[in-house]
XYZ file of C-alpha atoms in Angstrom:
573
model
C 0.000 0.000 0.000
C 1.330 3.462 -0.906
C 1.733 6.365 1.498
C -1.093 8.171 -0.319
C -3.418 5.220 0.213
C -2.581 5.099 3.916
C -3.171 8.840 4.311
C -6.605 8.580 2.686
C -7.725 5.262 4.171
C -10.028 5.177 7.164
C -8.207 2.005 8.218
C -5.165 4.124 9.094
C -5.102 6.493 12.055
C -3.656 10.008 11.795
C -1.182 10.293 14.664
C 0.894 13.276 15.823
C 4.373 12.110 16.790
C 7.484 13.708 18.207
C 10.083 11.556 16.485
C 12.226 12.067 13.421
C 12.345 9.255 10.872
C 14.910 10.308 8.234
C 14.863 8.925 4.715
C 17.901 6.747 5.452
C 15.988 5.029 8.279
C 17.112 1.471 7.464
C 15.064 -0.788 9.680
C 11.356 -1.398 10.004
C 9.040 -0.258 12.731
C 6.936 -3.143 14.089
C 3.811 -1.561 12.597
C 2.480 -0.730 9.134
C 2.921 3.029 8.751
C 3.593 6.074 6.598
C 5.523 9.043 7.999
C 5.408 12.729 6.994
C 7.988 15.093 8.473
C 6.948 18.648 9.376
C 9.922 20.282 11.105
C 12.340 19.607 13.949
C 11.113 16.343 15.490
C 7.463 16.941 14.631
C 5.811 14.539 12.260
C 2.638 12.710 11.302
C 2.435 8.934 11.420
C -0.339 7.134 9.564
C -0.727 3.802 11.366
C -2.861 0.716 10.781
C -5.714 1.053 13.278
C -5.999 -2.721 13.603
C -2.412 -3.118 14.759
C -2.301 -4.398 18.342
C 0.808 -2.397 19.215
C -0.816 0.785 17.935
C -3.923 0.088 20.002
C -1.848 -0.417 23.151
C 0.160 2.752 22.530
C -3.007 4.609 21.599
C -4.630 4.317 25.017
C -5.741 7.890 25.616
C -2.685 10.036 24.826
C -4.016 13.534 24.307
C -1.039 14.974 22.453
C -0.916 12.314 19.718
C -4.609 12.378 18.813
C -5.326 15.068 16.174
C -8.096 17.490 17.066
C -11.065 18.288 14.838
C -11.541 21.922 13.780
C -14.693 23.665 12.557
C -15.460 26.912 10.714
C -15.626 30.145 12.718
C -18.483 31.865 10.890
C -21.852 32.538 12.535
C -24.954 31.581 10.624
C -26.864 34.753 9.803
C -29.035 36.435 7.193
C -26.991 36.890 4.028
C -28.402 40.058 2.463
C -26.127 41.528 -0.188
C -25.358 45.168 0.485
C -21.927 45.939 -0.940
C -19.962 48.621 0.905
C -16.524 49.339 2.365
C -17.628 50.505 5.821
C -15.746 47.773 7.681
C -12.481 48.662 5.960
C -13.026 52.334 6.718
C -13.684 51.564 10.393
C -10.476 49.498 10.530
C -8.222 52.220 9.114
C -7.546 50.000 6.098
C -9.259 52.028 3.403
C -7.345 55.218 4.158
C -3.908 53.579 3.893
C -4.845 52.018 0.543
C -4.712 55.570 -0.866
C -2.164 58.367 -0.885
C 0.414 58.794 0.492
C 1.019 55.216 1.686
C -0.695 53.280 -1.149
C -0.592 50.006 0.800
C -2.571 47.336 -1.044
C -0.573 44.191 -0.271
C 1.753 44.397 -3.281
C 4.328 41.578 -3.344
C 2.771 40.014 -0.242
C 1.180 36.547 -0.263
C -1.905 35.719 1.790
C -2.466 32.010 2.336
C -5.948 30.692 3.101
C -6.486 27.327 4.791
C -10.191 26.785 4.385
C -12.963 25.297 2.243
C -11.423 26.270 -1.097
C -12.060 29.190 -3.428
C -14.375 30.018 -6.332
C -11.506 31.016 -8.587
C -13.768 32.003 -11.494
C -15.240 34.977 -9.616
C -14.179 38.490 -10.632
C -13.196 39.360 -7.078
C -10.131 37.102 -7.515
C -9.034 38.478 -10.910
C -6.931 41.465 -11.908
C -8.048 44.269 -14.221
C -7.032 42.203 -17.258
C -9.224 39.306 -16.134
C -6.270 37.095 -15.143
C -6.291 35.149 -11.887
C -4.557 36.594 -8.846
C -4.385 33.098 -7.357
C -0.810 31.809 -7.483
C -1.743 28.270 -6.530
C -4.342 25.944 -5.059
C -3.629 22.738 -3.184
C -6.926 20.861 -3.185
C -6.549 18.079 -0.635
C -9.884 16.574 -1.722
C -8.993 15.806 -5.368
C -6.759 12.753 -5.854
C -6.642 12.557 -9.663
C -3.867 15.092 -10.240
C -0.318 15.688 -9.041
C 0.229 16.553 -5.355
C 2.591 19.384 -4.398
C 6.245 18.411 -4.204
C 6.985 16.864 -0.823
C 3.358 15.855 -0.168
C 1.554 12.599 -0.926
C -2.084 13.463 -1.549
C -4.403 15.983 -3.162
C -3.799 17.949 -6.366
C -1.922 21.196 -6.935
C -3.114 23.740 -9.499
C -0.781 26.507 -10.659
C -1.590 30.046 -11.783
C -0.998 28.962 -15.386
C -3.498 26.111 -15.063
C -6.078 28.413 -13.444
C -5.751 30.972 -16.261
C -6.117 28.201 -18.825
C -9.312 27.187 -17.054
C -10.605 30.779 -17.082
C -10.000 30.963 -20.842
C -12.062 27.823 -21.474
C -15.816 27.497 -21.904
C -15.991 25.137 -18.934
C -13.375 26.181 -16.330
C -14.181 23.355 -13.904
C -13.353 20.780 -16.581
C -9.779 22.103 -16.561
C -9.364 22.965 -12.872
C -12.135 21.105 -11.003
C -11.379 22.660 -7.606
C -14.182 24.806 -6.182
C -15.714 25.951 -2.904
C -19.112 24.360 -2.376
C -19.341 25.634 1.193
C -18.449 29.261 0.382
C -16.608 30.037 3.626
C -13.172 30.096 2.023
C -14.264 32.370 -0.826
C -15.871 34.834 1.590
C -12.714 35.056 3.694
C -10.408 35.402 0.687
C -12.579 38.196 -0.721
C -12.489 40.129 2.564
C -8.738 39.855 2.998
C -7.574 40.048 -0.608
C -10.504 40.688 -2.966
C -10.159 42.899 -6.039
C -12.260 46.008 -6.513
C -15.585 45.039 -8.127
C -18.817 46.740 -9.165
C -17.226 50.175 -9.592
C -15.556 50.069 -6.205
C -18.673 49.097 -4.263
C -16.543 46.350 -2.762
C -12.804 45.933 -2.298
C -10.714 43.646 -0.115
C -8.245 44.874 2.464
C -5.190 43.937 0.359
C -6.438 43.909 -3.263
C -2.978 43.618 -4.847
C -1.746 40.733 -2.724
C -1.075 37.313 -4.152
C -3.442 34.517 -3.099
C -2.526 30.909 -2.303
C -5.246 28.498 -1.178
C -5.355 25.136 0.569
C -8.707 23.396 0.380
C -8.820 21.101 3.391
C -10.132 17.587 3.072
C -12.687 16.385 5.613
C -11.492 14.413 8.630
C -11.677 10.641 8.364
C -14.887 8.890 9.470
C -13.209 7.195 12.455
C -12.049 10.591 13.768
C -15.497 12.136 13.260
C -17.029 9.197 15.114
C -14.566 9.530 17.994
C -15.333 13.249 18.411
C -19.094 12.689 17.934
C -19.306 15.172 15.025
C -22.888 15.428 13.666
C -23.419 14.353 10.031
C -22.911 17.040 7.411
C -20.928 19.389 9.680
C -17.514 20.401 8.264
C -14.703 18.968 10.391
C -11.009 19.136 9.577
C -8.152 17.108 11.070
C -5.185 18.796 12.715
C -2.908 16.672 10.522
C -4.218 18.218 7.302
C -4.046 21.739 8.774
C -0.411 21.210 9.768
C 0.498 20.126 6.253
C -1.442 23.069 4.819
C 0.715 25.494 6.830
C 3.836 23.635 5.726
C 2.740 23.902 2.076
C 2.198 27.660 2.328
C 5.593 28.096 3.955
C 7.341 26.099 1.219
C 5.401 27.869 -1.515
C 6.436 31.304 -0.330
C 10.070 30.257 0.101
C 10.055 29.698 -3.661
C 8.438 33.085 -4.277
C 10.552 34.840 -1.588
C 7.632 37.008 -0.548
C 6.221 37.952 2.868
C 3.476 35.588 3.976
C 0.267 36.129 5.927
C -1.559 32.910 6.873
C -5.266 33.111 7.649
C -6.899 30.474 9.868
C -10.684 30.853 10.117
C -11.088 27.528 11.895
C -11.138 26.581 15.551
C -11.925 24.043 18.236
C -12.769 23.938 21.951
C -10.519 20.899 22.383
C -7.077 21.521 23.831
C -5.674 22.966 27.041
C -6.484 26.613 26.141
C -2.908 27.771 26.530
C -1.717 27.076 22.974
C 0.227 23.888 23.631
C 0.017 20.976 21.212
C 1.674 20.317 17.881
C -0.367 22.846 15.909
C 0.425 25.554 18.439
C 4.117 24.635 18.454
C 4.277 24.616 14.668
C 2.500 27.983 14.412
C 5.036 29.431 16.848
C 7.859 27.941 14.778
C 6.591 29.503 11.524
C 5.543 32.804 13.116
C 8.967 33.514 14.565
C 10.547 33.448 11.116
C 10.958 36.831 9.489
C 8.273 38.069 7.077
C 5.659 35.681 8.497
C 2.428 36.359 10.384
C -0.438 34.008 11.279
C -3.910 35.391 12.003
C -6.499 33.281 13.824
C -10.198 33.714 14.577
C -11.105 33.973 18.259
C -14.158 31.751 17.887
C -17.878 32.283 18.405
C -18.345 30.573 21.771
C -18.638 33.682 23.972
C -22.352 33.257 24.669
C -22.698 29.529 23.948
C -22.525 28.468 27.644
C -19.980 25.799 26.770
C -17.357 26.629 29.410
C -17.504 25.932 33.150
C -14.991 27.286 35.666
C -14.683 25.742 39.113
C -12.641 26.532 42.201
C -12.250 24.211 45.172
C -10.662 24.461 48.611
C -10.418 22.415 51.808
C -13.742 23.711 53.133
C -15.456 23.086 49.767
C -13.684 20.061 48.248
C -16.307 19.388 45.557
C -18.512 21.243 43.104
C -21.575 20.118 41.177
C -21.478 20.919 37.475
C -24.964 20.930 35.951
C -25.228 20.220 32.266
C -28.418 20.460 30.237
C -28.511 17.980 27.369
C -30.882 18.836 24.548
C -33.329 16.645 22.695
C -31.903 14.172 20.166
C -28.314 14.763 21.225
C -26.368 11.856 19.722
C -23.216 12.301 21.731
C -20.444 14.697 22.657
C -17.064 15.050 24.343
C -16.382 17.134 27.428
C -12.836 17.918 28.604
C -11.803 18.860 32.156
C -8.402 20.483 32.680
C -6.811 20.887 36.117
C -3.441 22.079 37.352
C -0.845 20.435 39.575
C -0.652 19.429 42.373
C -4.375 18.706 42.540
C -6.249 15.762 41.095
C -9.924 14.967 40.887
C -12.561 12.267 41.010
C -16.022 12.565 39.502
C -19.526 11.322 40.259
C -21.861 11.327 37.258
C -25.598 11.623 37.942
C -28.127 11.077 35.137
C -31.394 13.044 34.696
C -33.155 9.957 36.060
C -31.100 9.910 39.260
C -28.679 7.034 38.593
C -25.070 7.612 39.594
C -21.683 6.319 38.554
C -18.464 7.155 40.382
C -15.202 7.495 38.501
C -12.314 6.907 40.870
C -9.123 8.441 39.549
C -7.042 5.441 38.407
C -3.898 7.433 37.477
C -3.910 5.219 34.393
C -4.217 5.727 30.635
C -6.766 2.921 30.351
C -10.265 4.290 29.569
C -13.150 3.339 31.844
C -16.686 2.761 30.604
C -19.917 3.384 32.536
C -23.448 2.259 31.660
C -26.751 2.753 33.499
C -29.726 0.505 34.253
C -32.470 2.927 33.226
C -30.524 5.076 30.796
C -29.288 4.103 27.347
C -26.329 6.431 27.799
C -22.763 5.152 27.717
C -19.982 7.278 29.217
C -16.308 6.571 28.584
C -13.822 8.413 30.786
C -10.293 8.872 29.418
C -7.529 10.283 31.571
C -3.990 11.629 31.760
C -2.539 12.708 35.102
C 0.224 14.649 33.328
C -0.614 15.540 29.738
C 2.677 15.283 27.893
C 2.863 18.795 26.383
C 1.027 21.056 28.854
C 1.860 19.138 32.046
C -1.744 19.551 33.180
C -4.267 16.936 34.265
C -6.958 16.176 31.691
C -10.129 14.128 32.064
C -12.217 13.470 28.950
C -15.855 12.400 29.230
C -17.256 10.828 26.045
C -21.062 10.655 26.091
C -22.919 8.368 23.654
C -26.731 8.680 23.314
C -27.081 10.907 26.398
C -30.561 11.189 27.867
C -32.284 14.547 27.542
C -32.411 16.608 30.718
C -30.078 17.930 33.385
C -26.973 15.888 34.166
C -24.884 16.562 37.246
C -21.157 15.873 37.405
C -19.700 16.288 40.884
C -16.010 17.145 40.648
C -14.198 16.150 43.848
C -10.699 17.202 44.889
C -8.987 14.348 46.702
C -5.534 13.242 47.783
C -2.870 14.886 49.898
C -3.632 18.364 48.541
C -7.234 19.550 48.384
C -8.413 22.431 46.207
C -7.415 23.943 42.891
C -9.128 25.425 39.892
C -10.505 23.478 36.965
C -12.077 24.266 33.600
C -14.484 22.169 31.555
C -15.235 22.748 27.881
C -17.943 21.347 25.655
C -17.344 21.225 21.880
C -17.969 24.258 19.665
C -21.632 24.827 18.861
C -21.370 23.287 15.373
C -20.087 20.014 16.842
C -23.174 19.486 19.013
C -26.366 17.887 17.710
C -28.695 19.976 19.857
C -28.879 22.780 22.406
C -26.543 21.392 25.068
C -24.958 23.728 27.620
C -23.862 24.349 31.217
C -26.481 25.875 33.504
C -23.894 28.046 35.299
C -21.326 28.795 32.581
C -18.414 31.188 32.462
C -18.178 33.341 29.308
C -14.434 33.764 29.793
C -11.635 31.605 28.391
C -13.907 30.847 25.443
C -11.413 31.679 22.691
C -11.039 28.630 20.446
C -7.726 26.945 19.691
C -5.369 27.820 18.028
C -6.210 31.328 19.256
C -4.114 30.890 22.417
C -0.838 30.492 20.514
C 1.648 33.097 21.759
C 2.830 34.377 18.389
C -0.452 34.374 16.460
C -2.672 37.430 16.071
C -6.010 36.386 17.602
C -9.041 38.443 16.632
C -12.375 39.141 18.343
C -15.441 40.462 16.488
C -17.371 43.679 17.074
C -20.283 45.541 15.500
C -19.336 48.756 13.728
C -22.672 50.580 13.930
C -22.454 50.894 17.737
C -18.892 49.727 18.535
C -20.164 46.879 20.722
C -18.473 43.519 21.048
C -20.328 40.708 19.277
C -22.223 38.624 21.836
C -20.872 35.408 20.350
C -17.254 36.562 20.142
C -14.857 34.412 22.161
C -13.456 36.001 25.311
C -10.083 35.711 27.057
C -7.905 35.250 28.840
C -6.026 31.975 28.407
C -6.144 29.333 31.142
C -2.661 30.498 32.174
C -3.839 34.163 32.056
C -1.969 34.991 28.835
C -3.595 37.917 27.001
C -5.997 36.909 24.223
C -7.517 38.215 22.049
C -5.050 40.885 20.931
C -7.378 42.915 18.731
C -11.040 43.245 17.722
C -12.190 43.844 14.144
C -15.570 44.232 12.379
C -17.373 40.902 12.433
C -21.133 41.545 12.459
C -23.083 41.802 9.190
C -19.976 42.654 7.206
C -20.448 43.260 3.485
C -18.953 40.643 1.127
C -19.593 39.742 -2.534
C -21.408 36.666 -1.229
C -23.760 38.482 1.142
C -23.378 40.013 4.581
C -21.511 37.677 6.932
C -20.736 37.535 10.665
C -18.286 35.779 12.942
C -14.735 36.000 14.187
C -13.440 34.427 10.970
C -14.807 37.509 9.193
C -12.982 39.777 11.656
C -9.789 37.733 11.273
C -9.948 37.893 7.463
C -10.129 41.702 7.555
C -7.226 41.717 10.007
C -5.202 39.393 7.757
C -5.588 41.903 4.942
C -4.468 44.678 7.278
C -1.428 42.586 8.208
C -0.590 42.275 4.490
C -0.616 46.076 4.277
C 1.810 46.265 7.190
C 4.006 43.593 5.575
C 4.157 45.651 2.397
C 5.222 48.726 4.342
C 7.693 46.851 6.554
C 9.292 44.279 4.241
C 8.536 45.211 0.632
C 9.198 48.917 1.252
C 12.235 48.176 3.473
C 11.030 49.897 6.639
C 11.400 46.898 8.988
C 12.755 43.951 7.019
C 13.184 41.674 10.062
C 9.524 41.857 11.045
C 7.721 38.668 12.134
C 4.335 37.759 13.580
C 5.113 39.107 17.057
C 6.288 42.431 15.598
C 3.175 42.770 13.443
C 1.033 41.983 16.473
C 2.724 44.752 18.430
C 2.294 47.221 15.583
C -1.439 46.440 15.625
C -1.573 46.900 19.398
C 0.217 50.272 19.130
C -2.254 51.530 16.543
C -5.457 50.118 18.055
C -8.350 52.433 18.890
C -9.096 52.389 22.617
C -12.066 53.833 24.510
C -11.347 55.852 27.630
C -13.958 54.084 29.731
C -12.386 50.626 29.276
C -9.303 49.131 30.874
C -6.857 47.452 28.506
C -6.053 44.731 27.842
C -9.417 43.182 28.593
C -11.103 39.875 27.977
C -13.428 41.044 25.209
C -11.446 43.615 23.210
C -7.846 42.674 23.856
C -5.937 45.906 23.286
C -8.672 47.658 21.282
C -10.205 47.956 17.821
C -8.208 47.313 14.649
C -6.886 50.562 13.174
C -4.164 50.122 10.543
C -4.031 53.875 9.931
C -3.502 54.289 13.671
C -0.228 52.352 13.361
C 1.164 55.032 11.071
C -0.275 57.834 13.170
C 1.590 56.328 16.120
C 4.827 56.053 14.113
C 4.445 59.616 12.851
C 3.926 60.773 16.436
C 7.201 59.154 17.463
C 8.908 60.940 14.584
C 7.556 64.275 15.850
C 8.711 63.447 19.381
C 5.090 63.120 20.553
């Protein structure tokens, strides 16, 4: 079986590994595998799921299991009312004109998303040629993959222009965007001026490179209890998408902005994990910046925060499960030196006690009068974060209010703990905590230190979007950094909302700053952290708020404000 076949087969598990297997590796592992190297000692191992040794090693190990990511756009009315108000509010429109003329020239913006509708005028130049330098469609297996990768098909600018010149473009380049999310985000960040200037993207002269993510494998969707028809993307494919963009731009030798409009509630909410580590690795290189959406979980009631002490060594967590909920995962994270037990109580009053086994072996609980099955998976010391993690996997949960009593036991009593449900799209029904905390609801990878993480606000009254994820991180790191327009924002595909919308606008603004800094030789060593700090310096802040704060970060996006700040320094302020 070829590496491509293993990568695509549901019989092979996607596994994140921290080992380096060089090409000259001259002896066999005791399992059937395919290995893809990312960087340093980070890699992806595709392993036969039926292999006994894999199954033994695969007893719940949080860091090796790839997470599932969903799209960070809110569902809303999609009226089409083309305008540039969001760009004006963000200080982007003014720096497109004289004297700065920053439009993303010689900067590449990479989109890791649902694809792109390359035929649309918003992605063409004035001569009608495509502004898309390349597309890696991970879902099409009939063409040639990019060099260094084993699956999908790569389409070049030449191939795309040949398709545009034909009567049936999709017969030449069959890649498209059936979902529409990727095309919306690309238009906001990098769209050309259309309809006599009624719409324009933030960086209309930037070069576009697209990765269309393939859907996660069925076994992974089943493990995470993802409802049918909901887009879900594996961390392994996202990692390779970032690697592709990095390699692509090394050939072009251009600054790179990477846009990630995807997110998940899984993870320790401090940015650890392979995706977080790899983003940090790429972001610290010069002329690179990664922009992430903060997520739309701010008002979803999917986060619970608990605090225990010796006088109150337990806390009851009440969880309402909606009708026809098929199943879900719930993660509890706690810090050393504390550890916890749990008593699960069904809506019908049956109880099951999970006694902390300090073992990787999952434990399964069933009930006499309930059809529900609960599997508890556990790591006392999660290998990357060092924290304790307890995962509850509910199958066919009964409708009603469940109670999970979290008990601090052992030599040291107390501690704080957080519990997260999946993002809204990954739940089958209206399932939520009865006493939630709206804070620490940014989605991963928004907690990564070097990324620019964006919240969403409404421009007509400068209020934070109710759904926008809120900080800070579980370790109190400051996120989000910035807020951008993300409510009923005008796009060629209708008005759209969500933090992915806000992040796309911000990505275009970052391309403007990259043009000024790198292309125009004002700060050629700039990286993601530097760009983040430029944005913070220029942000618009209201006098009645304290910054940084959990909703707004350091304020509202204002690219023009960056240059006003720099000009003020030049005048001695």
